Coordinates of C-alpha atoms in Angstrom, one line a residue:
M194 CA 14.2 10.5 -6.1
R195 CA 11.3 8.0 -8.1
A196 CA 9.6 5.9 -6.8
L197 CA 6.2 3.8 -6.6
V198 CA 3.7 5.4 -4.6
Q199 CA -0.4 4.2 -4.1
P200 CA -3.0 6.0 -3.2
R201 CA -5.1 3.9 -2.1
F202 CA -5.3 -0.1 -1.2
G203 CA -6.4 -2.8 -4.5
D204 CA -5.2 -3.6 -7.9
P205 CA -1.1 -3.3 -7.9
A206 CA -1.7 -3.3 -11.0
E207 CA -3.6 -0.4 -11.2
V208 CA -3.4 1.8 -8.3
L209 CA 0.4 1.7 -8.5
S210 CA 2.2 4.3 -10.2
V211 CA 5.9 5.9 -10.3
Q212 CA 6.2 9.7 -8.4
E213 CA 8.6 11.5 -7.4
V214 CA 9.1 12.0 -3.8
P215 CA 11.6 14.0 -1.2
D216 CA 14.8 11.9 -0.7
P217 CA 14.8 9.8 2.6
Q218 CA 17.0 10.2 5.4
P219 CA 18.5 8.3 8.3
G220 CA 17.7 9.1 11.4
P221 CA 20.8 7.3 14.0
G222 CA 20.9 4.3 13.8
E223 CA 20.2 3.9 10.3
V224 CA 21.5 3.7 7.2
L225 CA 20.2 5.0 3.6
V226 CA 20.7 2.5 0.9
R227 CA 21.3 3.3 -3.4
V228 CA 18.6 0.6 -4.0
L229 CA 20.0 -2.3 -7.2
L230 CA 17.3 -4.4 -6.7
S231 CA 14.8 -5.0 -5.1
P232 CA 12.0 -8.7 -5.5
I233 CA 7.9 -9.0 -5.6
H234 CA 7.3 -11.0 -2.7
N235 CA 3.1 -11.9 -2.5
H236 CA 3.0 -10.2 0.6
D237 CA 3.8 -7.2 -0.7
L238 CA 1.0 -7.7 -3.2
W239 CA -1.2 -8.8 -0.8
T240 CA -0.3 -5.4 1.3
V241 CA -0.7 -3.7 -1.5
R242 CA -4.3 -4.5 -1.6
G243 CA -4.7 -4.1 1.7
S244 CA -5.0 -8.1 2.9
Y245 CA -2.5 -8.6 5.1
G246 CA -1.8 -8.3 8.4
F247 CA 0.1 -4.5 8.3
K248 CA -2.6 -2.0 6.3
P249 CA 0.5 1.3 6.2
E250 CA -1.6 4.4 5.4
M251 CA -2.5 6.3 2.0
P252 CA -0.5 7.6 -0.3
A253 CA 2.0 4.8 0.6
R254 CA 4.9 3.2 -0.3
A255 CA 5.9 -0.4 -1.6
G256 CA 8.1 -3.4 -1.2
T257 CA 9.9 -4.5 1.5
E258 CA 13.1 -6.3 0.6
A259 CA 15.7 -4.9 -1.7
V260 CA 20.2 -5.2 -2.5
G261 CA 21.7 -2.0 -2.2
V262 CA 24.7 0.1 -2.0
V263 CA 24.8 2.3 0.8
E264 CA 24.8 5.9 0.4
V265 CA 24.3 7.6 3.9
L266 CA 25.3 6.5 7.4
G267 CA 22.7 7.5 10.3
E268 CA 24.1 8.8 13.4
G269 CA 25.9 6.3 15.6
V270 CA 26.0 3.2 12.6
E271 CA 29.0 1.4 13.1
G272 CA 30.6 -1.5 10.9
L273 CA 29.3 -0.5 7.8
A274 CA 30.9 1.7 5.0
V275 CA 29.1 4.5 2.6
G276 CA 29.6 2.1 -0.7
Q277 CA 29.2 -0.7 0.8
R278 CA 26.5 -4.0 -0.7
V279 CA 23.8 -4.9 1.5
A280 CA 20.8 -6.7 1.7
T281 CA 18.1 -5.4 3.5
G282 CA 14.7 -7.7 4.6
G283 CA 11.3 -5.9 5.9
S284 CA 12.5 -2.3 4.7
F285 CA 8.5 -0.7 4.0
G286 CA 9.1 1.8 0.5
A287 CA 11.7 -0.6 -1.2
W288 CA 10.2 -0.3 -4.2
A289 CA 12.2 3.3 -5.0
E290 CA 15.9 4.0 -5.5
L291 CA 16.1 5.3 -2.3
V292 CA 15.2 3.6 1.2
V293 CA 16.3 3.7 4.6
A294 CA 16.7 0.6 6.8
P295 CA 17.6 -0.4 10.1
A296 CA 21.7 -1.2 9.8
A297 CA 20.9 -3.4 12.7
G298 CA 18.7 -4.9 9.5
L299 CA 21.1 -5.5 7.7
V300 CA 22.8 -8.0 5.7
P301 CA 26.8 -7.3 4.4
V302 CA 26.2 -9.2 0.8
P303 CA 29.8 -11.5 0.2
E304 CA 32.1 -10.7 -2.9
Q305 CA 30.3 -14.0 -4.3
V306 CA 27.0 -13.5 -4.4
S307 CA 25.4 -11.9 -7.6
D308 CA 23.0 -9.1 -7.0
E309 CA 19.5 -11.5 -8.3
A310 CA 20.2 -13.6 -5.4
A311 CA 21.3 -11.1 -2.9
S312 CA 18.1 -9.1 -3.1
Q313 CA 16.0 -11.8 -2.7
L314 CA 18.3 -13.2 0.1
V315 CA 16.6 -12.1 3.8
S316 CA 12.9 -12.5 2.6
M317 CA 11.7 -15.7 1.7
P318 CA 15.5 -17.8 2.4
F319 CA 15.1 -16.4 5.5
S320 CA 11.8 -17.7 6.1
A321 CA 12.5 -21.0 4.4
I322 CA 15.3 -22.1 7.2
A323 CA 13.9 -20.2 9.5
L324 CA 10.5 -23.0 9.0
L325 CA 12.5 -25.6 8.9
D326 CA 13.5 -24.5 12.5
F327 CA 10.1 -23.4 13.5
V328 CA 8.8 -27.5 12.6
E329 CA 11.5 -28.7 14.5
V330 CA 12.1 -31.5 12.8
G331 CA 15.7 -33.1 12.4
E332 CA 17.8 -35.6 10.3
G333 CA 16.0 -38.0 9.2
D334 CA 12.5 -36.6 9.2
W335 CA 10.0 -37.0 7.2
I336 CA 7.7 -33.8 6.0
V337 CA 5.3 -32.6 3.5
Q338 CA 4.8 -29.1 1.5
N339 CA 2.3 -27.8 -0.1
A340 CA 3.2 -25.2 -3.4
A341 CA 6.4 -27.0 -3.9
N342 CA 7.3 -25.0 -6.8
G343 CA 6.9 -22.1 -4.9
A344 CA 9.9 -19.7 -4.1
V345 CA 9.4 -21.0 0.1
G346 CA 9.0 -24.6 -1.1
R347 CA 12.2 -24.6 -3.5
L348 CA 14.2 -23.5 -0.6
V349 CA 13.1 -25.2 1.7
A350 CA 13.5 -28.2 -0.1
Q351 CA 17.0 -27.9 -0.9
L352 CA 17.7 -26.3 2.9
A353 CA 16.2 -29.3 4.3
A354 CA 18.4 -32.0 2.0
A355 CA 21.3 -30.5 3.2
R356 CA 20.5 -31.3 7.0
G357 CA 18.9 -34.7 5.9
V358 CA 15.5 -34.1 6.0
H359 CA 13.2 -35.2 3.9
V360 CA 10.8 -33.1 2.0
L361 CA 7.6 -34.7 -0.2
G362 CA 6.5 -31.9 -2.0
L363 CA 2.9 -31.6 -3.8
V364 CA 1.8 -29.8 -6.9
R365 CA -1.3 -28.6 -8.5
R366 CA -0.4 -29.5 -11.8
A367 CA 2.0 -32.5 -13.4
D368 CA 3.9 -30.3 -15.2
G369 CA 5.4 -29.3 -11.8
V370 CA 7.4 -32.4 -11.1
E371 CA 9.5 -31.8 -14.3
E372 CA 10.0 -28.1 -13.2
L373 CA 11.0 -28.8 -9.7
R374 CA 13.6 -31.8 -11.2
E375 CA 15.4 -29.9 -13.6
Q376 CA 15.9 -28.0 -10.1
G377 CA 17.2 -31.0 -8.8
I378 CA 14.6 -31.6 -6.6
E379 CA 12.7 -34.8 -6.5
R380 CA 10.0 -36.6 -4.4
V381 CA 7.3 -34.4 -6.0
V382 CA 3.7 -35.6 -6.5
A383 CA 1.1 -33.7 -8.4
T384 CA -1.9 -34.3 -6.8
D385 CA -3.9 -33.5 -9.8
D386 CA -3.8 -37.0 -10.6
D387 CA -6.2 -39.8 -8.9
G388 CA -3.0 -41.8 -7.9
W389 CA -1.6 -39.1 -6.6
R390 CA -1.7 -40.4 -2.7
D391 CA -0.2 -44.0 -4.0
R392 CA 2.3 -42.5 -5.3
V393 CA 2.5 -40.6 -2.0
R394 CA 3.4 -44.1 0.1
E395 CA 5.6 -45.2 -3.4
I396 CA 8.1 -42.4 -2.1
V397 CA 8.0 -42.1 1.7
G398 CA 7.1 -46.3 2.2
D399 CA 5.5 -47.0 6.1
A400 CA 8.2 -43.7 7.4
P401 CA 6.1 -40.8 9.9
I402 CA 5.0 -37.4 7.9
V403 CA 5.7 -36.1 11.4
A404 CA 4.9 -32.2 9.7
G405 CA 3.4 -30.3 7.3
V406 CA 3.8 -27.3 5.8
D407 CA 0.4 -25.1 4.3
S408 CA 0.9 -22.5 2.0
V409 CA -2.0 -22.6 -0.2
G410 CA -5.3 -23.3 1.9
G411 CA -8.8 -25.0 1.7
S412 CA -9.0 -28.4 0.0
A413 CA -4.7 -28.4 -0.2
A414 CA -4.3 -28.0 4.0
G415 CA -6.5 -31.1 3.8
D416 CA -4.2 -33.1 2.0
V417 CA -1.6 -31.7 3.9
V418 CA -2.9 -33.3 7.0
S419 CA -4.2 -36.3 5.7
L420 CA -1.1 -37.2 5.1
L421 CA 0.5 -36.1 8.9
A422 CA 0.7 -39.8 10.9
D423 CA 0.0 -39.5 14.5
D424 CA 0.8 -36.2 16.5
G425 CA 1.6 -34.8 13.6
V426 CA 2.1 -30.7 13.4
L427 CA 0.7 -28.8 10.1
V428 CA 2.6 -25.0 9.9
V429 CA 0.1 -23.0 7.6
F430 CA 2.7 -20.2 6.2
G431 CA -0.3 -18.7 3.1
A432 CA -3.2 -19.4 1.7
M433 CA -2.6 -18.8 -2.0
A434 CA -6.4 -20.2 -3.0
S435 CA -8.4 -20.0 0.1
P436 CA -8.1 -17.7 3.2
T437 CA -10.1 -21.3 4.8
L438 CA -8.3 -24.3 5.9
E439 CA -10.8 -27.8 4.9
I440 CA -9.9 -30.4 7.3
S441 CA -11.1 -33.3 8.1
S442 CA -12.3 -33.4 12.3
G443 CA -11.2 -36.9 12.2
D444 CA -7.5 -36.5 11.2
V445 CA -7.2 -33.7 13.6
I446 CA -9.0 -35.6 16.4
F447 CA -7.8 -39.3 16.5
K448 CA -4.2 -38.5 15.1
Q449 CA -4.0 -35.7 17.5
V450 CA -2.8 -33.0 15.2
A451 CA -1.6 -29.9 15.5
I452 CA -2.1 -26.8 14.3
K453 CA 0.6 -23.8 14.5
G454 CA 0.1 -20.4 11.8
F455 CA 4.3 -19.1 11.1
W456 CA 4.4 -15.5 10.8
G457 CA 7.8 -14.1 9.6
S458 CA 7.5 -10.7 12.3
K459 CA 6.8 -12.8 14.5
V460 CA 8.5 -15.6 14.8
F461 CA 11.8 -13.4 13.5
A462 CA 10.7 -10.6 16.4
A463 CA 11.0 -13.9 19.0
M464 CA 14.4 -14.8 17.6
S465 CA 17.7 -14.3 19.5
R466 CA 20.4 -12.3 17.3
E467 CA 22.3 -15.1 18.0
K468 CA 20.2 -17.9 16.6
R469 CA 19.2 -15.2 13.5
A470 CA 23.2 -14.9 12.9
A471 CA 23.7 -18.1 12.1
L472 CA 20.8 -19.0 10.5
M473 CA 22.4 -16.2 8.0
R474 CA 25.7 -17.8 7.7
E475 CA 23.6 -20.8 5.8
L476 CA 21.9 -19.2 4.0
V477 CA 24.7 -17.5 2.3
T478 CA 26.9 -20.2 2.7
G479 CA 24.4 -23.1 0.3
I480 CA 23.9 -19.3 -1.8
G481 CA 28.3 -19.0 -2.3
S482 CA 28.3 -22.8 -2.5
G483 CA 25.8 -22.9 -5.7
T484 CA 23.8 -25.8 -3.3
L485 CA 21.4 -22.8 -2.5
N486 CA 19.7 -21.7 -5.9
L487 CA 18.0 -18.3 -6.5
P488 CA 16.2 -17.9 -9.5
V489 CA 15.1 -15.1 -11.4
E490 CA 12.2 -15.2 -13.4
K491 CA 12.6 -11.9 -15.0
V492 CA 13.6 -7.4 -14.2
Y493 CA 11.0 -5.2 -15.0
G494 CA 11.5 -1.0 -14.5
L495 CA 10.0 0.3 -11.9
D496 CA 7.0 1.9 -14.8
E497 CA 6.4 -1.3 -15.4
I498 CA 4.6 -2.7 -12.3
A499 CA 1.1 -3.3 -13.9
D500 CA 3.0 -6.3 -16.1
A501 CA 5.4 -7.1 -13.4
A502 CA 2.3 -8.2 -11.0
R503 CA 0.9 -10.2 -14.0
A504 CA 4.3 -11.7 -14.2
N505 CA 4.1 -12.3 -10.6
A506 CA 0.5 -14.4 -10.9
A507 CA 1.1 -15.9 -14.0
P508 CA 1.1 -19.9 -13.9
G509 CA 4.4 -21.9 -14.1
R510 CA 6.6 -19.1 -13.0
R511 CA 10.1 -20.2 -12.0
G512 CA 11.6 -17.3 -10.4
K513 CA 10.9 -14.6 -8.6
V514 CA 9.7 -11.2 -10.6
L515 CA 12.5 -8.2 -9.2
L516 CA 12.4 -5.1 -10.3
R517 CA 15.0 -2.3 -11.4
P518 CA 15.1 1.4 -10.1

């Protein structure tokens, strides 16, 4: 089969190439899936660069999420059928024609959910909904997040609205506000405007912002913390701009702000099967009803990975970049 392979860590546009590799075979409790579409996530590219928490041995495959069709059932697998459409997240090597995935982690895809939406069902949407649970907010609460026009930021805004949670979004440029408004996401402020803090107060009023999500790092993390109420919580989700946090010690000391990290691999592993199932049902219901939107920027072939990786980093991207084997 054809698969993307890297011989060393480095720039994804330079080190990834299509190679012919042996077809994988499912073991007990596993399923062989023929991939239809696979998204490019930031953590996939960080893994290729060698800057993520997971570092595969070289040469290595790439990609972690996909929608596909069940090709072969491994020994002991029940509840799935050959030809059934399924979504998988956390299946390393998904940028290929075939991938092996644990049967227990596969999500059957309802007919009303498109391939484009199903391909990105698990990692980002599930991270977003798990993030809402992680910050422990309820109906009527206010939270603030930067990178509001990123994939997870858009999802958090949509999911929170369905739960009655208010979200203040921060973006780094003014046109990001309009991008989100076109998607029906309001209460967004651009921090490139000198009066952005005044705009925040116009939106939030005197309501306390009880939690914040930082996906950027650097001074952007400090901006989020500066808006938190006493005893607020900052959840560090990513580090798109900087691996360090520039936060005022005064904000942390005098407001008693708590700082926590969110890594999906650890959070999901600690989550009960019942909780995972309930959150996944909420996602599928939202996608099927149209209240949860998973836009696609463009679909590329595996042999166009260099262009796809560059497109993923392009400013103003409004949807996921997908790969089609």
